Structure formats: structure tokens, C-alpha cells
Amino acid sequence: MKHLLKTSDLTPAQFAYLLDLAAEFKEHPLAQHDLLKGQTVVLYFAKPSTRTRISFETAVARLGGIPSTVGTADLQIGRGETFEDTAKVVSRYSAAFVIRTFADDDVRLISEAATIPVINALTDDHHPCQSLADLLTMREKWGALPGHKVAWVGAGNNVLHSLMEACALCGVDMSIATPVGYEPNPDIVAGAMAIAAETGAMIELTNDPRHAVMYADAIYTDAWISMGDHESQRAARIAALTPFRVTNSLMDYTNPGGIFMHCLPAHRGEEVTAEVIDGPDSVVFDQAENRLHTAQAILYALISGKLEAEATMTAPKATQVALPVLV
Ligand code: CP
Ligand code: NVA
């Protein structure tokens, strides 16, 4: 059984395979339109979602299945049924279980009880599906990934954790600028650094946004307040993070052709100015579109069992041309 609970569950070869697969689904959306004929995929959202929900629903439809989207109030989980029992029951009906919730441990419990693939659609510490769309977008812009540098400017959070792991797997350097006290989880940083040591990537942490963005090919930021963060922290977070707003003058420090990235939803005037996110260097809607193609790749690869076969592959040399993985 193979699940996708965090980006670092994947080997470099598996990550590259998913990118190749997503590129192929982008060209041929109905290439596997019979895979899920007569089957459902359960999408459980304990937090709101626009992109993840609709991209997964569309991906299930393109694979020939029917999405069953539910919230906490719809399930007996809301009345105390255990995650394990829910996972066992859903496994009797459906081809996969996609979950957005708070604690990573809850998704782990579900994955241990499930007999179908479980996919993390965002937890407090991880957002692996987002990281695949992000690296696909970078590959589309740059061709080969290794040798490029991404700067994170903002608060340490789930999107950063998964991006760090993804960049490490793909040989992309990262410089991460956060205010003091808003750094990413040190255990996740250490894990990403261990991967980076294998792939030749560099990860550095700083509290200086200008240092981070120097010679970067992309600046990435995210909301200063994530779902699950306490609203009581809003004033303190805004005060600490205001110097980390992405502005045109910060973009000027990047390499020529530097792009602006954001997982969305965005807050113009907080983490990024309108002129940057709505300007010519912004690729945020390409990232959003790529959520669909990568969701389709994740579902196909896990449900067909093809992802596990890729685990034995050694890391491929970076390719600019997607491999014909669907034949
Ligand atoms: N980027 C992302 O996960 O967006 P949603 O919260 O809208 O799904
Ligand atoms: N860090 C944000 C990402 C939303 C897609 C959150 O968890 O709310």
C-alpha cells in the first residue's frame, strides 16, 4: 500500500515520475478515462478549499470516477466515530481517500487503517499536492530544475515544509527568510537537508528577506495566517511579517526573469502587493492550474500501483521533455 502523506514519502525518481505523468495528463486529459469507471473517490475536507477540492473533483471525473466530497458535519467523525473505523469503511467503497484536516497524526491513523491509497490534501504541517504543482510550474518555466534557486519570504508553514522537501528531491536550492520565531519546523528542515545532501541541493535559513532573494529565480510566499492558526495571533503576526511583504523592489533583487509564486489564496497588501501578484512575473494561476494535472497524476499513480514500481528507479537526470509514462 502506498500513500502520499508528505512530499518526502517520495523518492527523487517517484517525484520526477509524477511530474512527467502530470505533464502528460495536461496534454491528454482523458488518457485514462476508464481507470475509475464505476468507482468513487472520497474527498474529506475539515478545512475550506477552493483549488484542492475542485481540482481533485475534476481529476476524478477525468479518470472516469465520481468524487464523493464530504465535510466534518457530514460524517459520523463529527459524532465521535474513530478515524480508523471511518478509514476501514471508506476502503470498502472507494478507490482512494483524499483528506484535508488539522493534525498530521489523524491522517497517519487513517492511512494505517485504510486498504486504499490515502492522500494528504493539506494538514497543519504538510501540503504535498501543492508542492508537486509548484515544481511542475518551475519545470515548465525553466526546463531542467537543478541549479535553480527559490527564495521563501514569509512565515514557516505547511506549504514551506512541502516545498522544502520537493526542492531537495529535485536538486533546487532554497533560501528561506522568516522573522525570528516564525521559522519552519526544525525536524522537517533537518529531514529536507538530509535529502538535499543526497541530491546536491542547498537549503539555508535567514531572517533577512533581501539576502534570501539575491540570485533567486523565484520568490514564493503564502498567507501570514494559515487555517488553524489562532486569530488572536493576527496582530502579532502582521507586525512581525510586514517587513517580509513581497514588493516590486524585493523582486528586483532576483535573477533576470525571476518569477513570483504563491499557493493561493492570496491577501493583496499583506504578504504581497497587488502589482507583484497581478504583474508579468507572477505564475500563480499556472500553479493553480497545475494542481489539476498533478492531482490526476497522483490519483493515477497511487491507484494503479505504478508509483511503487518507480521506487526502485535511481534518480533520473533532469529532463526537459516529459517521458511517455502513460504508454
Ligand atoms: N492552494 C490550495 O491548497 O488552495 P485551497 O485551499 O483553495 O485548496
Ligand atoms: N498555509 C495555508 C495554505 C492554504 C492553501 C493554510 O494552511 O491555510
Coordinates of N, CA and C in Angstrom, one line a residue, residues 64-163:
G64 N -12.6 9.0 -15.0 CA -13.8 8.2 -15.2 C -14.6 7.9 -13.9
G65 N -14.2 8.5 -12.7 CA -14.9 8.2 -11.5 C -15.8 9.3 -11.0
I66 N -16.3 9.1 -9.8 CA -17.3 10.1 -9.2 C -16.7 10.5 -7.9
P67 N -16.5 11.8 -7.7 CA -16.0 12.2 -6.4 C -17.1 12.3 -5.4
S68 N -16.8 11.9 -4.1 CA -17.8 12.0 -3.0 C -17.1 12.9 -2.0
T69 N -17.6 14.2 -2.1 CA -16.9 15.2 -1.3 C -17.7 15.5 0.0
V70 N -17.1 15.4 1.2 CA -17.8 15.5 2.5 C -17.0 16.3 3.4
G71 N -17.7 17.0 4.3 CA -17.1 17.8 5.4 C -17.3 17.1 6.7
T72 N -16.8 17.7 7.8 CA -16.8 17.0 9.1 C -18.3 16.8 9.5
A73 N -19.1 17.8 9.2 CA -20.5 17.7 9.7 C -21.3 16.6 8.9
D74 N -20.8 16.2 7.8 CA -21.4 15.1 7.0 C -21.1 13.7 7.5
L75 N -20.0 13.6 8.1 CA -19.5 12.3 8.5 C -19.8 12.0 10.0
Q76 N -19.8 10.7 10.3 CA -20.0 10.4 11.8 C -18.8 10.7 12.6
I77 N -17.7 11.0 11.9 CA -16.5 11.5 12.6 C -16.9 12.7 13.6
G78 N -17.8 13.5 13.0 CA -18.3 14.7 13.8 C -19.0 14.3 15.1
R79 N -19.5 13.0 15.1 CA -20.2 12.5 16.3 C -19.4 11.5 17.0
G80 N -18.1 11.4 16.7 CA -17.2 10.6 17.5 C -16.8 9.3 16.9
E81 N -17.2 8.9 15.7 CA -16.7 7.7 15.1 C -15.2 7.9 14.9
T82 N -14.4 6.8 15.1 CA -13.0 6.9 15.0 C -12.5 7.1 13.6
F83 N -11.3 7.7 13.4 CA -10.7 7.8 12.1 C -10.4 6.4 11.5
E84 N -10.0 5.4 12.4 CA -9.7 4.1 11.9 C -10.9 3.4 11.4
D85 N -12.1 3.5 12.1 CA -13.3 2.8 11.6 C -13.7 3.5 10.3
T86 N -13.6 4.8 10.2 CA -14.0 5.6 9.0 C -13.2 5.1 7.8
A87 N -11.9 4.9 8.1 CA -10.9 4.5 7.0 C -11.3 3.1 6.5
K88 N -11.6 2.2 7.5 CA -11.9 0.8 7.1 C -13.2 0.8 6.2
V89 N -14.2 1.6 6.6 CA -15.5 1.6 5.9 C -15.3 2.2 4.5
V90 N -14.6 3.4 4.4 CA -14.4 4.0 3.1 C -13.6 3.1 2.2
S91 N -12.7 2.3 2.8 CA -11.9 1.4 2.0 C -12.8 0.3 1.3
R92 N -14.0 0.0 1.9 CA -14.8 -1.0 1.3 C -15.6 -0.4 0.1
Y93 N -15.7 0.9 -0.1 CA -16.5 1.5 -1.1 C -15.7 2.1 -2.3
S94 N -14.5 2.7 -1.9 CA -13.9 3.7 -2.8 C -12.5 3.3 -3.2
A95 N -12.0 4.1 -4.2 CA -10.7 3.7 -4.8 C -9.6 4.5 -4.1
A96 N -9.9 5.6 -3.4 CA -8.9 6.4 -2.7 C -9.6 7.3 -1.7
F97 N -8.8 7.8 -0.8 CA -9.3 8.7 0.3 C -8.4 9.9 0.4
V98 N -9.0 11.1 0.0 CA -8.2 12.3 0.0 C -8.7 13.1 1.2
I99 N -7.7 13.6 2.0 CA -8.1 14.2 3.3 C -7.4 15.5 3.6
R100 N -8.2 16.5 3.9 CA -7.6 17.8 4.4 C -8.1 18.0 5.8
T101 N -7.2 18.1 6.7 CA -7.6 18.2 8.1 C -6.5 19.0 8.9
F102 N -6.5 18.9 10.2 CA -5.6 19.6 11.1 C -4.3 18.8 11.4
A103 N -4.5 17.8 12.3 CA -3.3 17.1 12.8 C -2.8 16.1 11.8
D104 N -1.5 16.1 11.5 CA -0.9 15.1 10.7 C -1.1 13.7 11.2
D105 N -1.1 13.5 12.5 CA -1.3 12.2 13.2 C -2.7 11.6 12.8
D106 N -3.7 12.4 12.6 CA -5.0 11.9 12.2 C -4.9 11.3 10.8
V107 N -4.2 11.9 9.9 CA -4.1 11.3 8.5 C -3.2 10.0 8.6
R108 N -2.2 10.1 9.5 CA -1.4 8.8 9.7 C -2.3 7.7 10.2
L109 N -3.2 8.0 11.2 CA -4.0 6.9 11.7 C -4.9 6.4 10.6
I110 N -5.5 7.3 9.8 CA -6.4 6.8 8.7 C -5.6 6.0 7.7
S111 N -4.3 6.4 7.4 CA -3.6 5.6 6.4 C -3.2 4.2 6.9
E112 N -3.0 4.1 8.2 CA -2.7 2.8 8.8 C -3.8 1.9 8.8
A113 N -5.1 2.4 8.9 CA -6.2 1.5 8.9 C -6.8 1.3 7.5
A114 N -6.5 2.2 6.5 CA -7.1 2.1 5.2 C -6.4 1.0 4.4
T115 N -7.2 0.4 3.5 CA -6.6 -0.5 2.5 C -6.7 0.1 1.1
I116 N -6.9 1.4 1.0 CA -6.9 2.1 -0.3 C -5.9 3.2 -0.1
P117 N -5.4 3.8 -1.2 CA -4.4 4.9 -1.1 C -5.0 6.1 -0.3
V118 N -4.3 6.7 0.6 CA -4.7 7.9 1.3 C -3.8 9.1 0.9
I119 N -4.4 10.2 0.6 CA -3.7 11.4 0.1 C -3.9 12.5 1.0
N120 N -2.8 13.1 1.4 CA -2.9 14.3 2.3 C -3.2 15.6 1.4
A121 N -4.4 16.2 1.6 CA -4.8 17.3 0.8 C -4.5 18.6 1.6
L122 N -3.7 18.6 2.6 CA -3.2 19.7 3.5 C -3.5 19.3 4.9
T123 N -2.5 19.4 5.7 CA -2.5 19.3 7.1 C -1.8 20.5 7.7
D124 N -1.7 20.5 9.1 CA -1.1 21.7 9.7 C 0.4 21.7 9.3
D125 N 1.0 20.6 9.0 CA 2.5 20.6 8.7 C 2.8 20.3 7.3
H126 N 1.9 19.8 6.5 CA 2.3 19.4 5.1 C 1.3 19.7 4.1
H127 N 1.7 19.9 2.8 CA 0.8 20.1 1.7 C 1.5 19.5 0.4
P128 N 1.6 18.2 0.4 CA 2.4 17.6 -0.7 C 1.9 17.8 -2.1
C129 N 0.5 17.8 -2.2 CA -0.1 18.0 -3.5 C 0.3 19.4 -4.1
Q130 N 0.4 20.4 -3.2 CA 0.8 21.7 -3.7 C 2.2 21.7 -4.2
S131 N 3.1 21.0 -3.5 CA 4.5 21.0 -3.9 C 4.7 20.4 -5.3
L132 N 3.9 19.4 -5.6 CA 4.0 18.8 -7.0 C 3.6 19.9 -8.0
A133 N 2.6 20.6 -7.8 CA 2.1 21.6 -8.8 C 3.2 22.7 -8.9
D134 N 3.8 23.0 -7.7 CA 4.8 24.1 -7.7 C 6.0 23.7 -8.6
L135 N 6.5 22.5 -8.4 CA 7.7 22.1 -9.1 C 7.4 21.8 -10.6
L136 N 6.2 21.4 -10.9 CA 5.8 21.3 -12.3 C 5.8 22.7 -12.9
T137 N 5.3 23.7 -12.2 CA 5.3 25.1 -12.8 C 6.7 25.5 -13.0
M138 N 7.6 25.3 -12.0 CA 9.0 25.7 -12.2 C 9.6 25.0 -13.4
R139 N 9.4 23.7 -13.5 CA 10.0 22.9 -14.6 C 9.5 23.5 -16.0
E140 N 8.2 23.9 -16.0 CA 7.7 24.5 -17.3 C 8.4 25.8 -17.6
K141 N 8.7 26.6 -16.6 CA 9.3 27.9 -16.8 C 10.8 27.7 -17.1
W142 N 11.5 26.8 -16.5 CA 12.9 26.8 -16.5 C 13.5 25.6 -17.3
G143 N 12.7 24.6 -17.6 CA 13.3 23.4 -18.2 C 13.9 22.6 -17.0
A144 N 15.2 22.3 -17.1 CA 15.8 21.5 -16.0 C 15.7 22.2 -14.7
L145 N 15.5 21.5 -13.6 CA 15.3 22.1 -12.3 C 16.6 22.4 -11.5
P146 N 17.5 21.4 -11.5 CA 18.7 21.6 -10.7 C 19.5 22.8 -11.1
G147 N 20.1 23.5 -10.1 CA 20.9 24.7 -10.3 C 20.1 25.9 -10.2
H148 N 18.7 25.8 -10.0 CA 17.9 27.0 -9.8 C 17.8 27.2 -8.3
K149 N 17.3 28.4 -7.9 CA 17.2 28.8 -6.5 C 15.8 29.4 -6.3
V150 N 15.1 29.0 -5.2 CA 13.8 29.5 -4.8 C 14.0 30.2 -3.5
A151 N 13.5 31.4 -3.3 CA 13.5 32.1 -2.0 C 12.1 32.1 -1.4
W152 N 12.0 31.6 -0.2 CA 10.8 31.7 0.6 C 10.9 33.0 1.4
V153 N 9.8 33.8 1.4 CA 9.8 35.1 2.2 C 8.5 35.1 2.9
G154 N 8.5 34.9 4.2 CA 7.2 34.9 5.0 C 7.4 34.0 6.2
A155 N 6.2 33.4 6.6 CA 6.2 32.6 7.8 C 6.5 31.2 7.5
G156 N 7.1 30.4 8.4 CA 7.3 29.0 8.2 C 5.9 28.3 8.3
N157 N 5.6 27.4 7.4 CA 4.3 26.7 7.5 C 4.2 25.5 6.6
N158 N 3.0 24.9 6.5 CA 2.9 23.6 5.8 C 3.3 23.7 4.4
V159 N 3.0 24.8 3.7 CA 3.4 24.9 2.3 C 4.9 25.0 2.1
L160 N 5.6 25.7 3.0 CA 7.0 25.8 3.0 C 7.6 24.4 3.3
H161 N 7.1 23.7 4.3 CA 7.6 22.4 4.6 C 7.7 21.5 3.4
S162 N 6.5 21.4 2.7 CA 6.4 20.5 1.5 C 7.3 21.1 0.3
L163 N 7.4 22.4 0.2 CA 8.2 23.0 -0.9 C 9.7 22.7 -0.6

